Each structure stands twice: as C-alpha cells, then as structure tokens.
PDB file of C-alpha atoms in Angstrom:
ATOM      1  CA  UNK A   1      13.512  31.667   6.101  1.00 57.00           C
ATOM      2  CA  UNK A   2      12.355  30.182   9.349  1.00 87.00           C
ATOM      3  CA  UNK A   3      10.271  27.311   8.083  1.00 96.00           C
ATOM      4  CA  UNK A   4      13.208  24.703   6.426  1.00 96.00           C
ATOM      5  CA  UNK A   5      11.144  21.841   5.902  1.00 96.00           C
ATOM      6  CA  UNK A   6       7.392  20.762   6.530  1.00 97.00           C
ATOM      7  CA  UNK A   7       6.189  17.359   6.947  1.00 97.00           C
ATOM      8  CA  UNK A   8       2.424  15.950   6.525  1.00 97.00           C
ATOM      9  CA  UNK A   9       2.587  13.381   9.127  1.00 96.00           C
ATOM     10  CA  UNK A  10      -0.456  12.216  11.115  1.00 94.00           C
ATOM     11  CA  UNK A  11       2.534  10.096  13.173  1.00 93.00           C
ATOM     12  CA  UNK A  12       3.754  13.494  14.402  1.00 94.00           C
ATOM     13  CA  UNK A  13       7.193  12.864  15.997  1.00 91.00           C
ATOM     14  CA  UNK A  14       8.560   9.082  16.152  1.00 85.00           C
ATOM     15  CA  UNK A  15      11.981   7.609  15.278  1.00 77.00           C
ATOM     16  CA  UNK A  16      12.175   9.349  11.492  1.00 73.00           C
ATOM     17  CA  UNK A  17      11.244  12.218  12.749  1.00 77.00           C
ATOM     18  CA  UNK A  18      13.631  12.682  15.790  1.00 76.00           C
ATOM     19  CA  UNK A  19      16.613  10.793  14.649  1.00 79.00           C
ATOM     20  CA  UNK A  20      16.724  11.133  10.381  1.00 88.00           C
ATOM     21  CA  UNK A  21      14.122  14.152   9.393  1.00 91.00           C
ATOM     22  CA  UNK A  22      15.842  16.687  12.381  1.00 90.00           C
ATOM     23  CA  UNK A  23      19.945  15.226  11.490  1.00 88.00           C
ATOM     24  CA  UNK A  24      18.529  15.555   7.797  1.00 92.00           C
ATOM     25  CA  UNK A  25      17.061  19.126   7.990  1.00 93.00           C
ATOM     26  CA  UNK A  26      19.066  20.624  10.348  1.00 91.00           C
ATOM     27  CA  UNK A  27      16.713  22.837  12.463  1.00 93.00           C
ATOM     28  CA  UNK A  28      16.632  24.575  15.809  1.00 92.00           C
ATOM     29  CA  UNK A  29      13.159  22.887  16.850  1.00 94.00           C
ATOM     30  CA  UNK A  30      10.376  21.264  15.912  1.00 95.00           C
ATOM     31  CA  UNK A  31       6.802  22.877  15.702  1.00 97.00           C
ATOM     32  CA  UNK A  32       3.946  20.344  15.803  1.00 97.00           C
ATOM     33  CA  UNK A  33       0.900  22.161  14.029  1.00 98.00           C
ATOM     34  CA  UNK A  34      -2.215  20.668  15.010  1.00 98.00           C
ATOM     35  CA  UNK A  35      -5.072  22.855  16.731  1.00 98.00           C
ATOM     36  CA  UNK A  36      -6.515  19.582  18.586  1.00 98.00           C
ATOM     37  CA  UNK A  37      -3.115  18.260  19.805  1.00 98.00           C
ATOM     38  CA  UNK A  38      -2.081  21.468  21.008  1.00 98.00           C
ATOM     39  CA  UNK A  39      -4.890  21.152  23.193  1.00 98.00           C
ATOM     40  CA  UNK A  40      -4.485  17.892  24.386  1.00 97.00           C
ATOM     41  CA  UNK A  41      -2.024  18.159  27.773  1.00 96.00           C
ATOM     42  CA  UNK A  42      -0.789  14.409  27.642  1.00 95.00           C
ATOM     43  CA  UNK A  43       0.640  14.737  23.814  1.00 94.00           C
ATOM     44  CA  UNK A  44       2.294  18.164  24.629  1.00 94.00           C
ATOM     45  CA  UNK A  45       3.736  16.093  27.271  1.00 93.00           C
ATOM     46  CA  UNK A  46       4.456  13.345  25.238  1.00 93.00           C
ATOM     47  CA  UNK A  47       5.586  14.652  22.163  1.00 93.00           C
ATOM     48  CA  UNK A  48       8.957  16.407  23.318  1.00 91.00           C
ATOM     49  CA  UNK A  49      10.438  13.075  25.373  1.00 89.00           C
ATOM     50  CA  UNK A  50       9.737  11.270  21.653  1.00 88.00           C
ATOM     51  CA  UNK A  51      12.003  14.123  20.400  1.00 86.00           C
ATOM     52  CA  UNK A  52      14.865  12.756  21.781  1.00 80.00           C
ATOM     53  CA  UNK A  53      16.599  16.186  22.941  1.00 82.00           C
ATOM     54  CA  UNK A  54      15.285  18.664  19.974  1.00 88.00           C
ATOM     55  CA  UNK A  55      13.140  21.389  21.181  1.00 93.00           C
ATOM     56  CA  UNK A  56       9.516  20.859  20.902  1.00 95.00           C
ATOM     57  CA  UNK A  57       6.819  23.098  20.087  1.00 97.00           C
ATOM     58  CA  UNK A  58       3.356  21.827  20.038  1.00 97.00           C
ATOM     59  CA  UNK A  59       0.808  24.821  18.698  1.00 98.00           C
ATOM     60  CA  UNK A  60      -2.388  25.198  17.307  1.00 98.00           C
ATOM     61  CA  UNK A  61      -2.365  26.956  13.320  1.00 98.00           C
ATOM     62  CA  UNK A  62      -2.844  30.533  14.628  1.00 98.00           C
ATOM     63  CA  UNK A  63       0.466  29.960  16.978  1.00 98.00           C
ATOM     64  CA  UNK A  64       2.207  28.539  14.642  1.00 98.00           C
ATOM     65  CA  UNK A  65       2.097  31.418  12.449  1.00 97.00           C
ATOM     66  CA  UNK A  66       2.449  33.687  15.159  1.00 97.00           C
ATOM     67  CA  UNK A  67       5.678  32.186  16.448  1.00 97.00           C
ATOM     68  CA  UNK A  68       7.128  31.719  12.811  1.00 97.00           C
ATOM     69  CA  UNK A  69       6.283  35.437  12.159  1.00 95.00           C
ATOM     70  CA  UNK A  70       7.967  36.675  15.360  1.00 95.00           C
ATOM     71  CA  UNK A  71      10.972  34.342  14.874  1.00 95.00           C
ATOM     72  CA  UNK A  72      11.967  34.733  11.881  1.00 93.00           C
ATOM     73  CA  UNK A  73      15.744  33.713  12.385  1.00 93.00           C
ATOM     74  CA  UNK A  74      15.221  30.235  13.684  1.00 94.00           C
ATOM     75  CA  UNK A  75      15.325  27.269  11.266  1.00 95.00           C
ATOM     76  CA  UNK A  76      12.052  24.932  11.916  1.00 96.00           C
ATOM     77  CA  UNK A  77      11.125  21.869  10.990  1.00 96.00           C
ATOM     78  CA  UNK A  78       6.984  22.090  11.264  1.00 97.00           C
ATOM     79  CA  UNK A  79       4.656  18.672  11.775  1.00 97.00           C
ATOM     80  CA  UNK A  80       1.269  19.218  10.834  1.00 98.00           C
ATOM     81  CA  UNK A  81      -0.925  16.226  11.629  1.00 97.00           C
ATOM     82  CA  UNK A  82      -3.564  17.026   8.470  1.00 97.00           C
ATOM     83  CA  UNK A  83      -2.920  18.030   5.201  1.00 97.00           C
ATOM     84  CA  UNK A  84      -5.428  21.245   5.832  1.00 98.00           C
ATOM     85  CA  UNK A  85      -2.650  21.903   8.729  1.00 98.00           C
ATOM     86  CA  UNK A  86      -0.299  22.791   6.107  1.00 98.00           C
ATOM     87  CA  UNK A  87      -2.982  24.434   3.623  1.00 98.00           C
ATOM     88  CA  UNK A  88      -3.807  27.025   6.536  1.00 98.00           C
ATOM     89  CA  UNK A  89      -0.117  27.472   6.636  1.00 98.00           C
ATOM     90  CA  UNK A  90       0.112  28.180   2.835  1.00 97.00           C
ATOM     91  CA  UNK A  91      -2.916  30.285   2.879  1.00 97.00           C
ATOM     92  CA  UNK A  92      -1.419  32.880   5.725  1.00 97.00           C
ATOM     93  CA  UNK A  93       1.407  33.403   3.790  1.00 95.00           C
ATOM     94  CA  UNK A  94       4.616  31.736   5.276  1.00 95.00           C
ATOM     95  CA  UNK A  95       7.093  31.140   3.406  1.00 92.00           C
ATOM     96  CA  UNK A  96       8.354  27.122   3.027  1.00 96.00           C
ATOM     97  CA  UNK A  97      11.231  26.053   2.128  1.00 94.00           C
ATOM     98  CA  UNK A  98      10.268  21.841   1.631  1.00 95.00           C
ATOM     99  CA  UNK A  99       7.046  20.345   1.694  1.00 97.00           C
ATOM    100  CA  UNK A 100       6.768  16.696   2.502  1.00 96.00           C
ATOM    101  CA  UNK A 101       4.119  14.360   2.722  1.00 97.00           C
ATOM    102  CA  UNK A 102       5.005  11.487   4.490  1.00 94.00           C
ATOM    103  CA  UNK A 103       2.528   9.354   6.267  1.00 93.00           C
ATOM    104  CA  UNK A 104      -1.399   9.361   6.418  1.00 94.00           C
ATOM    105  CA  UNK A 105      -3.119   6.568   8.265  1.00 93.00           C
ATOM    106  CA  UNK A 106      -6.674   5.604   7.211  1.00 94.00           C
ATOM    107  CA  UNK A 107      -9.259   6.696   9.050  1.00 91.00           C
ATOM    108  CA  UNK A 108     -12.007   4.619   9.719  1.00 93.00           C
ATOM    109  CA  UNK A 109     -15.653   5.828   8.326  1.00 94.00           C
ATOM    110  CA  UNK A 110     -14.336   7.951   5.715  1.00 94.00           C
ATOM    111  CA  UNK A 111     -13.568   6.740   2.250  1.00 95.00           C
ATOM    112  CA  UNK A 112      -9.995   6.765   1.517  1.00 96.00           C
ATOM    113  CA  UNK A 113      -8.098   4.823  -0.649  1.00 96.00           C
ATOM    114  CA  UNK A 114      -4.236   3.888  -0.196  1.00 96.00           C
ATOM    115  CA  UNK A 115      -2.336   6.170  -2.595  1.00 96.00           C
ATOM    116  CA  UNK A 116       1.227   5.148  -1.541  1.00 95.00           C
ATOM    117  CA  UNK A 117       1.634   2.039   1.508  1.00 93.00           C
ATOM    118  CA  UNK A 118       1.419   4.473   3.835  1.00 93.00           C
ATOM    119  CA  UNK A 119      -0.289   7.423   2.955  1.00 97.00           C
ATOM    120  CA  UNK A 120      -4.377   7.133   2.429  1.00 97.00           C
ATOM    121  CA  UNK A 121      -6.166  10.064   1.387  1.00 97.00           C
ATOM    122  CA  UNK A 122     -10.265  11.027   0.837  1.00 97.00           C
ATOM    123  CA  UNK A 123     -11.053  12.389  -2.143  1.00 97.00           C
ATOM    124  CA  UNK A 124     -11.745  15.560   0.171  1.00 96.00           C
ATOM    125  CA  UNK A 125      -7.579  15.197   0.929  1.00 97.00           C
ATOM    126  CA  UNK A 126      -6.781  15.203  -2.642  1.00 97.00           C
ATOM    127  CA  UNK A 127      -8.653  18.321  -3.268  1.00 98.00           C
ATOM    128  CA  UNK A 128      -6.841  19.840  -0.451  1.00 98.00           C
ATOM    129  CA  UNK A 129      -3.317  18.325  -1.726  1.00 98.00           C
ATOM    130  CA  UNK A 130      -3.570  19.715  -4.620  1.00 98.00           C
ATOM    131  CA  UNK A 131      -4.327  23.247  -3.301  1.00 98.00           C
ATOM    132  CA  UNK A 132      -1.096  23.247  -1.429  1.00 98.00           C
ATOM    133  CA  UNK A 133       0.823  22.069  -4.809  1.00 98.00           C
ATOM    134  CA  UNK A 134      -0.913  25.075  -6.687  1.00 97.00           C
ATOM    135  CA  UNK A 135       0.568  27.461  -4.053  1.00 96.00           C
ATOM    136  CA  UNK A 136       4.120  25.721  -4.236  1.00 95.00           C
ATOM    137  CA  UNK A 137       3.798  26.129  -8.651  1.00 93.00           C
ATOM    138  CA  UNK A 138       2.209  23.044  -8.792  1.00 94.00           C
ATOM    139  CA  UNK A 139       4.554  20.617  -6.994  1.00 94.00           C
ATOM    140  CA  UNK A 140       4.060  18.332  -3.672  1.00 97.00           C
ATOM    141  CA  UNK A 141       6.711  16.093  -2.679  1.00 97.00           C
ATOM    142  CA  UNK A 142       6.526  12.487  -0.728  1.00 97.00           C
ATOM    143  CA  UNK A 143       9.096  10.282   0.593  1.00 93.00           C
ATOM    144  CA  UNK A 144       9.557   8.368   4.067  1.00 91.00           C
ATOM    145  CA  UNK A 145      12.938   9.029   4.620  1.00 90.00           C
ATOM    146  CA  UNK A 146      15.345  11.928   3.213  1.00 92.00           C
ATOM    147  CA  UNK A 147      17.377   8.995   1.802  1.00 91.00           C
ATOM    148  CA  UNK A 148      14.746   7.449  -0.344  1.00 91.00           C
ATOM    149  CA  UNK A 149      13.313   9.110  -3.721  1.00 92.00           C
ATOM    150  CA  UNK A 150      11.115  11.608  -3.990  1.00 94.00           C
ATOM    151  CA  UNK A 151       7.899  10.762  -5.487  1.00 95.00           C
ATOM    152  CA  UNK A 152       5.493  13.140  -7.222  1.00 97.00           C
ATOM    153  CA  UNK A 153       2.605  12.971  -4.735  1.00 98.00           C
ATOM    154  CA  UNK A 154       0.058  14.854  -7.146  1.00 97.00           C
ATOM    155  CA  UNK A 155       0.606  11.858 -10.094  1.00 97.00           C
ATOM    156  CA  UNK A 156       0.447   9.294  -7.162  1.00 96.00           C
ATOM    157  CA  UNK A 157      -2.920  10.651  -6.155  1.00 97.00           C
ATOM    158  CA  UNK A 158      -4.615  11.508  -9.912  1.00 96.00           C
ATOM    159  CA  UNK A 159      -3.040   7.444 -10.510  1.00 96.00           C
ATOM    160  CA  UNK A 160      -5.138   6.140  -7.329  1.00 95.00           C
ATOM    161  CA  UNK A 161      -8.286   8.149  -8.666  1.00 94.00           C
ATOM    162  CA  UNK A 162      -7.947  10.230  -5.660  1.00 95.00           C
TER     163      UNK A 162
END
C-alpha cells in the first residue's frame, strides 16, 4: 500500500502537516496533488522548505498516479488541494489507506456554507464528497489533528444542508 493517508487540505503543507500529520502517519514523503500548483514554480519551491525536512513531491493528478503506481513500496502521505483532487484519485483506482478532510477555506463568489469552522463546501463539493465516501463504502472522515475525534464528514455536510 503506498498511499497511507490522504488529506483534503486547500492549506497544503503548514505546521499540522509537517510536524503532527507526517510524525502521525509515518510516511517516506509527501505528494502534493494539485494540477495548478504543480505548475506554479514558486509553490514547488515553497512547499518543500514548509516541510521541514520530509521529502516533497508536488504533482499534477496524472503524476500522482503515475508515481504511486511505479512506487508501490513507499509509504505516502498525499495533499490534494480540492476535494475533486482526491475523487480523480479514487476514480483511477489507487488504493487508500485513510481519507481525511481537514480544511477548506471559502472561496469568494461561490456559494458555500461553513460545514465544520474550518471546512466550507458548495453544494457542488458535497456532491463530490459524497462520491469519494461511496467509493470508500460510504465513509469520509474529518478531523484537524490525529489527536482530536473523528467526525463523520457526510452527517456534518447533509446537517449544514450541503
């Protein structure tokens, strides 16, 4: 199994990622999954010094599931900035060990509502949330940090109206 954990985070690496998530999980690197920031030269710059030592990948979907497939041996912790990172994930057939969501700012012009205090979502999110939990039997996970509870993102969203 070479992807451990993934995490929904539109953050991408910061403090709970490089210090708690990586101690936490336990991986070999990090793979941020974004097809926009993997072509933008000052985050692939960027991201790995915020990684405080971990090795960084920073790769568009179709990498990502390229590397994963050839490396299939290495324990990674994946990013993806978007939920529909993670869907395209899903939907190509790798096999995940933990999904998390953990953070989704608003984004201005769209109409989101705040499902948890950090994580807003479109109603065009929640239809893509729950597509992930019906390819993991129905289940999608959320919680900050591994040593707070896991919350039941699909009844968080259905309770927002999302």
């Amino acid at each position: 199994m070479s992807i451990k954990h993934l995490r929904i985070d539109n953050r991408l690496i910061h403090g709970q990622v490089a210090v708690t998530w990586m101690n936490h999980i336990g991986a070999n690197a990090i793979i941020v999954c974004n097809d926009k920031v993997a072509l933008d030269p000052i985050q692939k710059l960027a991201l790995p010094l915020a990684a405080r030592g971990s090795k960084v990948l920073v790769y568009s979907i179709e990498d990502t599931i390229r590397y994963t497939k050839e490396h299939p041996s290495e324990s990674l912790f994946v990013i993806c900035k978007h939920p529909s990172d993670a869907l395209a994930l899903l939907e190509a057939g790798l096999e995940i060990m933990h999904i998390n969501v953990g953070n989704a700012a608003p984004v201005a012009g769209t109409q989101y509502k705040m499902v948890t205090k950090s994580i807003a979502a479109t109603k065009e999110d929640g239809e893509v949330y729950r597509k992930i939990a019906t390819l993991r039997n129905g289940v999608l996970r959320s919680r900050m940090v591994p040593t707070s509870d896991e919350v039941d993102f699909i009844r968080v969203l259905s309770e927002a109206g999302v």
